[in-house]
Short mmCIF file of C-alpha atoms and ligand atoms in Angstrom, two decimals:
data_model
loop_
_atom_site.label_atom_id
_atom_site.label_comp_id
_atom_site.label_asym_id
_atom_site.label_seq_id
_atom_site.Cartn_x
_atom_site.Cartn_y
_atom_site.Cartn_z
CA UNK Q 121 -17.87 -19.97 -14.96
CA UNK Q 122 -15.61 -17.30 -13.24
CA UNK Q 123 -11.40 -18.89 -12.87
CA UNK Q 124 -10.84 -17.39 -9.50
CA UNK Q 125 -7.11 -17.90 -8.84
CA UNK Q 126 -6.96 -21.56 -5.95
CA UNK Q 127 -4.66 -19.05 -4.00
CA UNK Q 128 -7.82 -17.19 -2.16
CA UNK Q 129 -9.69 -20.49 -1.61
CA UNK Q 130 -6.22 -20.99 1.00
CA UNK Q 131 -6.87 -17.59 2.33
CA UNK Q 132 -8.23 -17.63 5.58
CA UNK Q 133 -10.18 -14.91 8.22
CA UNK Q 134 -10.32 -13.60 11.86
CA UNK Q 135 -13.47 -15.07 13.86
CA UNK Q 136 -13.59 -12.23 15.80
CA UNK Q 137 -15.05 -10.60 13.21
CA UNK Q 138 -17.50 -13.09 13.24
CA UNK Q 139 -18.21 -13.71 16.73
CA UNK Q 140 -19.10 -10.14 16.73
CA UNK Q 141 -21.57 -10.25 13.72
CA UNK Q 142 -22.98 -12.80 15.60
CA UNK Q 143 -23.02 -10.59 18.80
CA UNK Q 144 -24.45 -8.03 16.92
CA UNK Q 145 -27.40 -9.97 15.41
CA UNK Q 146 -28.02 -11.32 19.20
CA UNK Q 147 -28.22 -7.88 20.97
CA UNK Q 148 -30.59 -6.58 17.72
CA UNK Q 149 -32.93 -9.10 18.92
CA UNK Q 150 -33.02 -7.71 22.26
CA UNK Q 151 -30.34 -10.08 24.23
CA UNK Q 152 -28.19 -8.04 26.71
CA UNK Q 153 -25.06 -9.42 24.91
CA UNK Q 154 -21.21 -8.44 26.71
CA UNK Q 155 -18.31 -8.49 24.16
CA UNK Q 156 -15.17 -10.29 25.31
CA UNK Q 157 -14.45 -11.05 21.63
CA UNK Q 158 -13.29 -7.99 20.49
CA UNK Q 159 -9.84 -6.94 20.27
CA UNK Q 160 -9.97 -3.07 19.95
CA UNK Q 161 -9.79 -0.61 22.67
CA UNK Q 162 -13.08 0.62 23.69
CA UNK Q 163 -11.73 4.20 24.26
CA UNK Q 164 -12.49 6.97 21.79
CA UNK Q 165 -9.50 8.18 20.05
CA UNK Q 166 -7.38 10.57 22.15
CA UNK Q 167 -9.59 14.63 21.38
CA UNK Q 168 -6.62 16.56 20.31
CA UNK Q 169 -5.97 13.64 17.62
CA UNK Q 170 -9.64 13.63 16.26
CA UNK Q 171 -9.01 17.62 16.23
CA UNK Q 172 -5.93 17.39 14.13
CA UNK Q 173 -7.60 14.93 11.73
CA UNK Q 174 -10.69 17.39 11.20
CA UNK Q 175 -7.84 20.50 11.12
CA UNK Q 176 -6.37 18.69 8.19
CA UNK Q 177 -9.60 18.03 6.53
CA UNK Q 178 -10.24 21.63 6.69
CA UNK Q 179 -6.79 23.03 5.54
CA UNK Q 180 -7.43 21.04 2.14
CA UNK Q 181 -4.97 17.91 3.09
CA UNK Q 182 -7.70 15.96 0.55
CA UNK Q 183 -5.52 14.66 -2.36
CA UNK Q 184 -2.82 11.39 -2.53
CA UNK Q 185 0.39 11.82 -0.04
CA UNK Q 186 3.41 10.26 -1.05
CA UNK Q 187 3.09 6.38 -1.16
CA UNK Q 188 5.68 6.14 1.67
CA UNK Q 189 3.44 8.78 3.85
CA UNK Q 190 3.90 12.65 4.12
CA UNK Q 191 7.60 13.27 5.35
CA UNK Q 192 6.32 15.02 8.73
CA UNK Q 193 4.71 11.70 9.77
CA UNK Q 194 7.78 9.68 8.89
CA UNK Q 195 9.86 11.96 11.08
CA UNK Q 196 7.33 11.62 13.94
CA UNK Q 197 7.63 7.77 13.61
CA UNK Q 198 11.37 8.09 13.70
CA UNK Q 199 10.94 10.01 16.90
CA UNK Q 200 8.58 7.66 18.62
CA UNK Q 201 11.56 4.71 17.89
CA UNK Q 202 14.13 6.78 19.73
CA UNK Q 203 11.83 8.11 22.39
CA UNK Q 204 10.52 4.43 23.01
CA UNK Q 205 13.15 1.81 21.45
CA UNK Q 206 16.21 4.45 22.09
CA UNK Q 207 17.21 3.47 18.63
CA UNK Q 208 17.94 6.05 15.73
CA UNK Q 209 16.42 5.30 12.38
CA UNK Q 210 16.16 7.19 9.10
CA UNK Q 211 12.71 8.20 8.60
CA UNK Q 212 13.90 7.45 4.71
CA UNK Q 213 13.27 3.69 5.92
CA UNK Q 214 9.90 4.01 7.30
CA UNK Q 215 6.88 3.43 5.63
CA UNK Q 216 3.21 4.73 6.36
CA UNK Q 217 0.46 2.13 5.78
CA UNK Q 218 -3.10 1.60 6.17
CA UNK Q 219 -3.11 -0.69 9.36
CA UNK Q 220 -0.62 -2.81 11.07
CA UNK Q 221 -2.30 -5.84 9.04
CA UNK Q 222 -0.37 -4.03 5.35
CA UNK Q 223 3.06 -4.26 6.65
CA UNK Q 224 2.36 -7.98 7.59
CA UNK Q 225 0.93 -8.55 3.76
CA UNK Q 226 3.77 -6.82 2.19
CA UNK Q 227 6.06 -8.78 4.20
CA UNK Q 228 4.52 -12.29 3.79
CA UNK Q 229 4.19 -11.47 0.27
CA UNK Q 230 7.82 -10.60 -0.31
CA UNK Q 231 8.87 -13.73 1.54
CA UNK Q 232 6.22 -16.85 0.70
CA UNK Q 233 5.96 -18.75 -2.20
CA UNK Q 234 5.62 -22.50 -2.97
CA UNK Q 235 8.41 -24.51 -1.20
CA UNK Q 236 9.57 -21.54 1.29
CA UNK Q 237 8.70 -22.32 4.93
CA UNK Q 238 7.71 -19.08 6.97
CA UNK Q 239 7.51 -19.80 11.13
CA UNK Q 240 4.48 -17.85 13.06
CA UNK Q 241 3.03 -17.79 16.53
CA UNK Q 242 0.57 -20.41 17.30
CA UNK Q 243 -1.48 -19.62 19.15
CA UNK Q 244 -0.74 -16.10 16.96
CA UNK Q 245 -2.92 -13.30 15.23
CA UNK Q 246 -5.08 -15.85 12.18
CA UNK Q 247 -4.09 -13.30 9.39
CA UNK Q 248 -0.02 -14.26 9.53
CA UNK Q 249 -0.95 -18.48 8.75
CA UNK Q 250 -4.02 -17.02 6.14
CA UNK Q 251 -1.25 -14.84 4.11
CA UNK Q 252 1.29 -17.06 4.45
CA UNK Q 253 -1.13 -19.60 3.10
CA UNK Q 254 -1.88 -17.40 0.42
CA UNK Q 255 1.33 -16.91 -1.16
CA UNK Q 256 1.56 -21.19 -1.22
CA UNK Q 257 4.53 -21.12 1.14
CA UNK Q 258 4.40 -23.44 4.26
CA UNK Q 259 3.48 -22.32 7.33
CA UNK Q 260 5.35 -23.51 10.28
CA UNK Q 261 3.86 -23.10 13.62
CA UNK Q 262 5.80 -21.82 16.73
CA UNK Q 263 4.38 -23.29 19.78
CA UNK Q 264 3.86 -20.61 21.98
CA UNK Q 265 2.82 -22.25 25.37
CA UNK Q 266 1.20 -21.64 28.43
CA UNK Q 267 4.06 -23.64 30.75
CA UNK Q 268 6.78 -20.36 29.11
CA UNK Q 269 4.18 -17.71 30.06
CA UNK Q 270 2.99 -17.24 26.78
CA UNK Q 271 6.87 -16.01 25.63
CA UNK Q 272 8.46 -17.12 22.63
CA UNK Q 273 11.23 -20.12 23.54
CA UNK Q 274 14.35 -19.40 21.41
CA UNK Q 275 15.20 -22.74 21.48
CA UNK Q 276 12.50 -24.50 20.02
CA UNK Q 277 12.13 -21.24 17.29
CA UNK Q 278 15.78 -21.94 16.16
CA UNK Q 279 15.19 -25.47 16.18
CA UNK Q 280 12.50 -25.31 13.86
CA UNK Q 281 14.71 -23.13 10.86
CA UNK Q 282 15.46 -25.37 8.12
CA UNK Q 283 17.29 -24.47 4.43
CA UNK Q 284 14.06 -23.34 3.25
CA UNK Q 285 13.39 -20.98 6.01
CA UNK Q 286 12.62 -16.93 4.80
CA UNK Q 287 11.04 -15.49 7.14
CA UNK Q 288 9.72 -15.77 11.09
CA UNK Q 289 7.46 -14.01 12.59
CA UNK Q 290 7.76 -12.61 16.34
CA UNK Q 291 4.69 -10.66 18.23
CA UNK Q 292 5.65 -10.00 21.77
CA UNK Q 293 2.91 -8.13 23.65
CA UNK Q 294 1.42 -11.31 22.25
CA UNK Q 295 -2.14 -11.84 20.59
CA UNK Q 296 -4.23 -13.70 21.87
CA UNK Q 297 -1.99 -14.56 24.74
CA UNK Q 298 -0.94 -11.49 25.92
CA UNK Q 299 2.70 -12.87 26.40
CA UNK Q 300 5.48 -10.72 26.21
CA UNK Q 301 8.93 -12.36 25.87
CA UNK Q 302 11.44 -11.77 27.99
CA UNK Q 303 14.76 -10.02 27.11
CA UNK Q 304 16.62 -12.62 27.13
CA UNK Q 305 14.92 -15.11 25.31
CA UNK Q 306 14.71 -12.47 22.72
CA UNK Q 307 18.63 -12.30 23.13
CA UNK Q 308 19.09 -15.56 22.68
CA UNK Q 309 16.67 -15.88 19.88
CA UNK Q 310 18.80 -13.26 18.11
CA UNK Q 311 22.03 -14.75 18.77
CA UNK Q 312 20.70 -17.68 17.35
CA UNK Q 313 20.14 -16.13 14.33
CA UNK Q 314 23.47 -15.51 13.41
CA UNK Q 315 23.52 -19.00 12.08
CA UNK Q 316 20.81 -18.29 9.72
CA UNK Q 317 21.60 -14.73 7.49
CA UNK Q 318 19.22 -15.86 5.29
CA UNK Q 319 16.03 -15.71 7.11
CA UNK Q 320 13.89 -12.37 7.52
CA UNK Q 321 12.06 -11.85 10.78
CA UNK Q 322 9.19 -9.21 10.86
CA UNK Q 323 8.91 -8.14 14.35
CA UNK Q 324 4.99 -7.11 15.15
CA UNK Q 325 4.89 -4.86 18.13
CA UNK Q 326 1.63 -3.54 17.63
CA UNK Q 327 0.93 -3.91 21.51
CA UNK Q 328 4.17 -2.66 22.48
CA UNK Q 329 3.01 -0.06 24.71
CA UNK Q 330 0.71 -2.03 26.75
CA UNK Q 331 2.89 -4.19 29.35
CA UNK Q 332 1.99 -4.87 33.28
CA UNK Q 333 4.04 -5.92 35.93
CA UNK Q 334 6.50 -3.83 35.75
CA UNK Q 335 7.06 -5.45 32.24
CA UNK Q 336 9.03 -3.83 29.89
CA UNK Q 337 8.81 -4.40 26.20
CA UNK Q 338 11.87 -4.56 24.13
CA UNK Q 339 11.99 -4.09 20.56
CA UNK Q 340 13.65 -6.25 17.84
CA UNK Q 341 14.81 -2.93 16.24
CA UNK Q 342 17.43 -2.68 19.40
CA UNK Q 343 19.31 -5.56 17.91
CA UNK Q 344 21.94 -4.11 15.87
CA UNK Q 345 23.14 -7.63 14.46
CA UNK Q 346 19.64 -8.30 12.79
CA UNK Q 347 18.82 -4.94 11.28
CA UNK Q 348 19.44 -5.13 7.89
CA UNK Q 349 16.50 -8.16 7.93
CA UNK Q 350 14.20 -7.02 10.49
CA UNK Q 351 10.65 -5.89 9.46
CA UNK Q 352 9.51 -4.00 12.36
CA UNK Q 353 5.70 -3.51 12.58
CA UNK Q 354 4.19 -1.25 15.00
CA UNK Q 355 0.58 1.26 14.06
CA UNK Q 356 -2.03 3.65 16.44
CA UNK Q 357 -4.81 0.86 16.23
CA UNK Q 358 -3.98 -0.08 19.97
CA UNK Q 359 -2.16 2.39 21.42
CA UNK Q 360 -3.98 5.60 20.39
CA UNK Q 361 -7.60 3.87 19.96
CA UNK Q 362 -7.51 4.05 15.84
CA UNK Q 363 -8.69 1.02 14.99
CA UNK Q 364 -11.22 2.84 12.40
CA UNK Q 365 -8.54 5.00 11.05
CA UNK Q 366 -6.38 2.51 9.47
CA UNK Q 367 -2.76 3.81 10.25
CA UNK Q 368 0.29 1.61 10.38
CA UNK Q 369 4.04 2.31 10.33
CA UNK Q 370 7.07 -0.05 9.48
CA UNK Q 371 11.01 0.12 9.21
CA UNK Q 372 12.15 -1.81 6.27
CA UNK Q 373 15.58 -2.70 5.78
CA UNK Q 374 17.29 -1.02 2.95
CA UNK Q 375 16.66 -3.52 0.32
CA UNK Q 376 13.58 -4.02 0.68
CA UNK Q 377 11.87 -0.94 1.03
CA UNK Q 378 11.64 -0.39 -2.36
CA UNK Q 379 9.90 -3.32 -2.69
CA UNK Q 380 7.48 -2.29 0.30
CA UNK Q 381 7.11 1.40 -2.02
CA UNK Q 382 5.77 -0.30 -5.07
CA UNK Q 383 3.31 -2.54 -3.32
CA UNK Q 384 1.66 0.45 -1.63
CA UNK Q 385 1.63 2.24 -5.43
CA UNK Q 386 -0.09 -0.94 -6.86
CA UNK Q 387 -2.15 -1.53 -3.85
CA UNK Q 388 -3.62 1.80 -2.16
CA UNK Q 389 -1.61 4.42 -3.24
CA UNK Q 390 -1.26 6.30 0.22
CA UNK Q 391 -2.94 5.98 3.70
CA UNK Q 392 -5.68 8.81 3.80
CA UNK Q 393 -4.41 12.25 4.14
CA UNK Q 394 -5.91 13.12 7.35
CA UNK Q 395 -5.40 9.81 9.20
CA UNK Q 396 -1.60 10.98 8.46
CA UNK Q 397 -1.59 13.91 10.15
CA UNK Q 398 -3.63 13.25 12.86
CA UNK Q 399 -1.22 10.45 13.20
CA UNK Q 400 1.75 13.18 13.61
CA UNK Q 401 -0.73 14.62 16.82
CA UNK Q 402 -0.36 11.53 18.08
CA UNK Q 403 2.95 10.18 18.08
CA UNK Q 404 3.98 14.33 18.85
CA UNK Q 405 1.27 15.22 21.51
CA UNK Q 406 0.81 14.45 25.28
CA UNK Q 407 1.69 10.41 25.84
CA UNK Q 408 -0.46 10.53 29.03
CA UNK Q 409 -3.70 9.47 26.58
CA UNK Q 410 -1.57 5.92 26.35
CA UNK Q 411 -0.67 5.80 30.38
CA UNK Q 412 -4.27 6.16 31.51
CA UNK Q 413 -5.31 3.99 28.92
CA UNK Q 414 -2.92 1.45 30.12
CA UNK Q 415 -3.62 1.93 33.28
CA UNK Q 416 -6.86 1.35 32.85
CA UNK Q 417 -6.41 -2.13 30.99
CA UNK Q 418 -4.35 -3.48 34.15
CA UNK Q 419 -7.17 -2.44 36.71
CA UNK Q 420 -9.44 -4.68 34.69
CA UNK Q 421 -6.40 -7.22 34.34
CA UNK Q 422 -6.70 -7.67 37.95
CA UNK Q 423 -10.56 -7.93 37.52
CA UNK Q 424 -10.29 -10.40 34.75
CA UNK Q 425 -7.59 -12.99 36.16
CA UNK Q 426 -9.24 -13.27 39.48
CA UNK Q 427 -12.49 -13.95 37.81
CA UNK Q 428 -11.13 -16.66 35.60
CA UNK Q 429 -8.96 -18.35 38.52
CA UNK Q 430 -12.26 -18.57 40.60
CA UNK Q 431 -15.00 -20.43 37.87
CA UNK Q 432 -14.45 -23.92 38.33
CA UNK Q 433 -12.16 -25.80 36.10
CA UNK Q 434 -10.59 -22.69 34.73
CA UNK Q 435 -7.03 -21.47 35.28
CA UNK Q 436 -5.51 -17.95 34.31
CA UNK Q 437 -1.92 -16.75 34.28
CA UNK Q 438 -1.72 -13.55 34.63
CA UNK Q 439 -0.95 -11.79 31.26
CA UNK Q 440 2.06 -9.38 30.90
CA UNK Q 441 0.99 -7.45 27.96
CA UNK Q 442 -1.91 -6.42 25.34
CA UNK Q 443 -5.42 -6.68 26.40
CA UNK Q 444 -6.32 -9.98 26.64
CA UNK Q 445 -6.07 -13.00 28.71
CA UNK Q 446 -6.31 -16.58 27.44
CA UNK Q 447 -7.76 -18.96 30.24
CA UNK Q 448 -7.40 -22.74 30.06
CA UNK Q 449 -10.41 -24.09 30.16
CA UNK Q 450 -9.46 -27.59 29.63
CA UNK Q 451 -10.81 -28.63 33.00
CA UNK Q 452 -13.63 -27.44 32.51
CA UNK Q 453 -15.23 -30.37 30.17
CA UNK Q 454 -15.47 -28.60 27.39
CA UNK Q 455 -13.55 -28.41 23.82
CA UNK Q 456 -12.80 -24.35 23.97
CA UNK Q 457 -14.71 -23.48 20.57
CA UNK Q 458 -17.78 -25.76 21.59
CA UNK Q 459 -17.58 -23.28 25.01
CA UNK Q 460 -16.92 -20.57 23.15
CA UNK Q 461 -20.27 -20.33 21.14
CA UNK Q 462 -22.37 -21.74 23.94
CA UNK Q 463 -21.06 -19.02 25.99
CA UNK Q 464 -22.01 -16.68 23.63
CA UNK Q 465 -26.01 -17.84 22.50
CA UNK Q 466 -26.64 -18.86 26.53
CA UNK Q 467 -24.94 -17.11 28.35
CA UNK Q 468 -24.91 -14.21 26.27
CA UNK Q 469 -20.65 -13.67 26.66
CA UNK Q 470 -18.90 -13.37 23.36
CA UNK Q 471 -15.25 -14.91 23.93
CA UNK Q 472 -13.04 -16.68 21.35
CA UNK Q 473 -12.31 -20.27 20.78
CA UNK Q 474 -8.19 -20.75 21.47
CA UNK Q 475 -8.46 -22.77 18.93
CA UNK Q 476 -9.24 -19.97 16.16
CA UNK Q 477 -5.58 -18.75 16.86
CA UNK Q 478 -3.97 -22.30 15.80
CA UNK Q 479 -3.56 -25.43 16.75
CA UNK Q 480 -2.17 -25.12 20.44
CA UNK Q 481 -5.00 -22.78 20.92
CA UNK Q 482 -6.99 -26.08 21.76
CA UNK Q 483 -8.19 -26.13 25.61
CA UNK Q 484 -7.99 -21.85 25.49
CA UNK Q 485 -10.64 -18.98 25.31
CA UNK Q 486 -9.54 -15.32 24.53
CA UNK Q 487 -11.22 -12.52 26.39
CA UNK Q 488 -10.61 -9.04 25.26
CA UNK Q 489 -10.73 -6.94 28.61
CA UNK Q 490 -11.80 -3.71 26.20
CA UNK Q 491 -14.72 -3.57 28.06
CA UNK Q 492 -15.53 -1.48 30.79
CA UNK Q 493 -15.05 -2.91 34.71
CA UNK Q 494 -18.88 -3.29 35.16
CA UNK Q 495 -19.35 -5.41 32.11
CA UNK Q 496 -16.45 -7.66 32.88
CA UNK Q 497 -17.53 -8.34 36.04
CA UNK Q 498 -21.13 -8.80 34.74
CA UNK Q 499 -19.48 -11.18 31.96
CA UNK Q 500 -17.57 -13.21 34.85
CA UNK Q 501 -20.84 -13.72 36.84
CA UNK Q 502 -22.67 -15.14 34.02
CA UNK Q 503 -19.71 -17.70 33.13
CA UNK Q 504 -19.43 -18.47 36.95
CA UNK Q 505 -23.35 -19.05 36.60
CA UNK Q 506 -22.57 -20.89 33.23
CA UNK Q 507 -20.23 -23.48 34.13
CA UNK Q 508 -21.68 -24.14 37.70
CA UNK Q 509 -24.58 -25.11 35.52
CA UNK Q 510 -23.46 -26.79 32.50
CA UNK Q 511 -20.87 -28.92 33.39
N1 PLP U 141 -0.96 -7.50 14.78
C1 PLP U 141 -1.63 -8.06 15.79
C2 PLP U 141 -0.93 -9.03 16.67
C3 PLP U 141 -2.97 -7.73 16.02
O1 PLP U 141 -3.65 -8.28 17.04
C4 PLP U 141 -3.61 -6.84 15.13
C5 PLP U 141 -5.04 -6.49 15.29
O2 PLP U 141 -5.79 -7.09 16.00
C6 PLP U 141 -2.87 -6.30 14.08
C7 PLP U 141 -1.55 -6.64 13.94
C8 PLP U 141 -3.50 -5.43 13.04
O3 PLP U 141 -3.69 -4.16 13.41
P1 PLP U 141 -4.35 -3.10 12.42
O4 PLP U 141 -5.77 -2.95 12.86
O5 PLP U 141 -3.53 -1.86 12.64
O6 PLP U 141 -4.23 -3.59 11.02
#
C-alpha cells in the first residue's frame, strides 16, 4: 500500500479542463460541438514572437537559464511595468516562471499552513482555494458579487482579516467574472490595509490588458504603501496568446524573493530557454498584436451580452475586463452546473457551471468569448433554442 501524503487528496482541479475533454470526446464522435468553456485566446501567438522563439532554438539557446530567467527578459518585464503600471522596478526583483499558475503556488506555499487563513475571490480562478487547500491553511472566501459589478468591495475584504490572516488574494480583470475593480475601491482596499502589516496580498493581473468601456486597469504595484508585501502576478498566456508556452513573470518583495529563487531550483529549474526569449519579442515588439486582439474580444462582448440578455430567464451585465461573461441564469429554472452539462451533451454548447468557481458561483454560467463571432452567435441560437425548449 502506497502512503500518499492526505495533503493532495485536499488538492483540487479546473473543470474547464474537463468540460473540454468532454467536448473533445463529443466532437470525435461526430457532434458539431462550440466551446464556450475555454479560457484561452483562440488567436495564434503574435508571428514575430513564434519567429524569435524558433531564432533562439537555432542560435543554440538549448541549456538551463538562470532560475530567476535570463537577465534580458527580466529587463523587458521591468519595462512593460513602467510602460503599463508607470512604476519603476528592479528587474533584480522579478522572477521568470513557467505560467502565471507558479507564481500563485510559490506564493500560497510561502503563506498557508495549518491554522493561517488566506482570503480569495469567490467566484475566483479554482487553483487559488485548491493550493490554499493544499498547504492545510483555511481558505476564506471573498464574495465577489454580481450587485458590485463583479469588483472587489473593500469593505467586506477588510472585514473579513482576522489575527491569523497571511495572505489575500486580488484578480481584477476578474476570472470568471470579468470584473475589474474600480480605482477606488482598490484605494480604499489599500488604505485599509494599513491596519494589517502583517498580511501579504498577491495581486494576479494576468488579464490586465484586456479592459472595455473605456476601463482602465490599475495595478496593485502603483501602491507605494503596500510594496514591500505585494506579490504581483502578471504572464503572456492572455495577452500575447501563449497559453502553450508556459511563461509567467512576478515582482517579489525583497524578502521574499529568495524564497521564490529556491522554489524554482527545487521545482523546474528555469522556464524553457526559448519561451524566454521569445518572451523578450513580446513584451519589446509592436503592442498592436494586444490592441487588435482586444479589440476583437469587445466586438464579440457586444455579441455575447446581447445574446445572453435576450434568452429567457437570463440576465448579463456587461463585463469590463478579460474574456468572459458570467450570466445569471437563476431565472431560468435551472441549478447552473445541472445547465451547464445539459447544455453541453444537448445542445452541444460547452459553458461552465458558476458554481465550479466557488460557492457564490451558484445561479452563474461562464462563457469564454475566445471563439470566433460566427460560433458565438451559432452557440447563442442553440441556447435560445435550448431554454425555449427545456424549461
Ligand atoms: N490567473 C487567472 C485568473 C487565470 O484565469 C489563469 C488562467 O486561466 C491563470 C492565472 C494562469 O495562467 P497561466 O496559464 O499563465 O498559468
Amino acid at each position: 500500500m502506497l502512503h500518499v501524503v492526505p495533503a493532495f487528496s485536499r488538492i483540487g482541479e479546473e473543470n474547464a479542463f474537463a468540460v473540454l475533454a468532454r467536448a473533445q470526446a463529443l466532437a470525435a464522435q461526430g457532434r458539431d460541438i462550440i466551446n464556450l468553456g475555454i479560457g484561452q485566446p483562440d488567436m495564434p501567438t503574435p508571428p514575430h514572437v513564434v519567429e524569435a522563439g524558433i531564432k533562439a532554438l537555432r542560435d543554440g539557446h538549448h541549456g538551463y537559464t538562470p532560475a530567476t530567467g535570463i537577465p534580458p527578459l527580466r529587463e523587458a518585464v521591468a519595462r512593460d511595468i513602467r510602460r503599463r503600471h508607470g512604476v519603476e522596478v528592479s528587474p533584480e526583483s522579478v522572477m521568470i516562471v513557467p505560467g502565471g499558475k507558479v507564481t500563485m503556488f510559490m506564493a500560497i506555499l510561502m503563506f498557508g499552513e495549518p491554522g493561517a487563513e488566506i482570503l480569495y475571490p469567490d467566484p475566483g480562478f479554482p487553483i487559488y482555494r485548491s493550493m490554499i487547500e493544499y498547504t492545510g491553511a483555511t481558505p476564506v472566501p471573498v464574495p465577489i458579487r454580481e450587485e458590485n459589478g463583479f469588483a472587489f468591495s473593500a469593505a467586506e475584504t477588510l472585514a473579513l482579516i482576522t489575527p491569523r490572516t497571511r495572505l489575500l488574494i486580488v484578480n481584477s480583470p476578474a476570472n470568471p467574472t470579468g470584473g475589474v475593480t474600480p480605482k477606488a475601491e482598490i484605494d480604499a482596499l489599500v488604505a485599509g490595509l494599513a491596519a494589517h502589516p502583517d498580511v501579504a496580498v498577491l495581486s494576479d493581473e494576468i488579464y490586465g490588458t484586456m479592459t472595455y468601456d473605456g476601463e482602465t486597469h490599475h495595478s496593485l504595484l502603483s501602491y507605494e504603501a503596500i510594496r514591500d508585501r505585494l506579490i504581483y502576478l502578471d504572464g503572456a498566456s492572455k495577452t500575447y496568446a501563449m497559453t502553450g508556452w508556459r511563461l509567467g513573470w512576478s515582482v517579489w518583495p525583497k524578502p521574499l524573493y529568495d524564497n521564490a529563487r529556491k522554489l524554482a531550483v527545487n521545482a523546474h529549474s528555469c522556464v524553457n530557454a526559448a519561451t524566454q526569449w521569445a518572451g523578450i519579442a513580446a513584451l519589446d515588439g509592436p503592442q498592436d498584436c494586444v490592441a487588435e486582439m482586444v479589440a476583437e474580444f469587445d466586438r464579440r462582448r457586444a455579441i455575447v451580452v446581447a445574446g445572453l440578455n435576450a434568452l429567457p430567464g437570463v440576465s448579463c451585465i456587461a463585463p469590463k475586463g478579460a474574456f468572459y461573461a458570467f450570466p445569471n441564469v437563476s431565472r431560468t429554472g435551472w441549478k447552473a452546473k445541472a445547465l451547464a452539462s445539459t447544455l453541453l451533451e444537448e445542445a452541444g454548447v460547452a459553458t461552465i457551471g458558476g458554481p465550479d468557481f466557488g460557492v457564490h458561483g451558484e445561479g452563474f454560467l461562464r462563457l469564454s468569448y475566445a471563439n470566433s463571432a460566427e460560433n458565438i452567435r451559432r452557440a447563442l441560437e442553440r441556447m435560445q433554442g435550448f431554454l425555449s425548449e427545456r424549461k
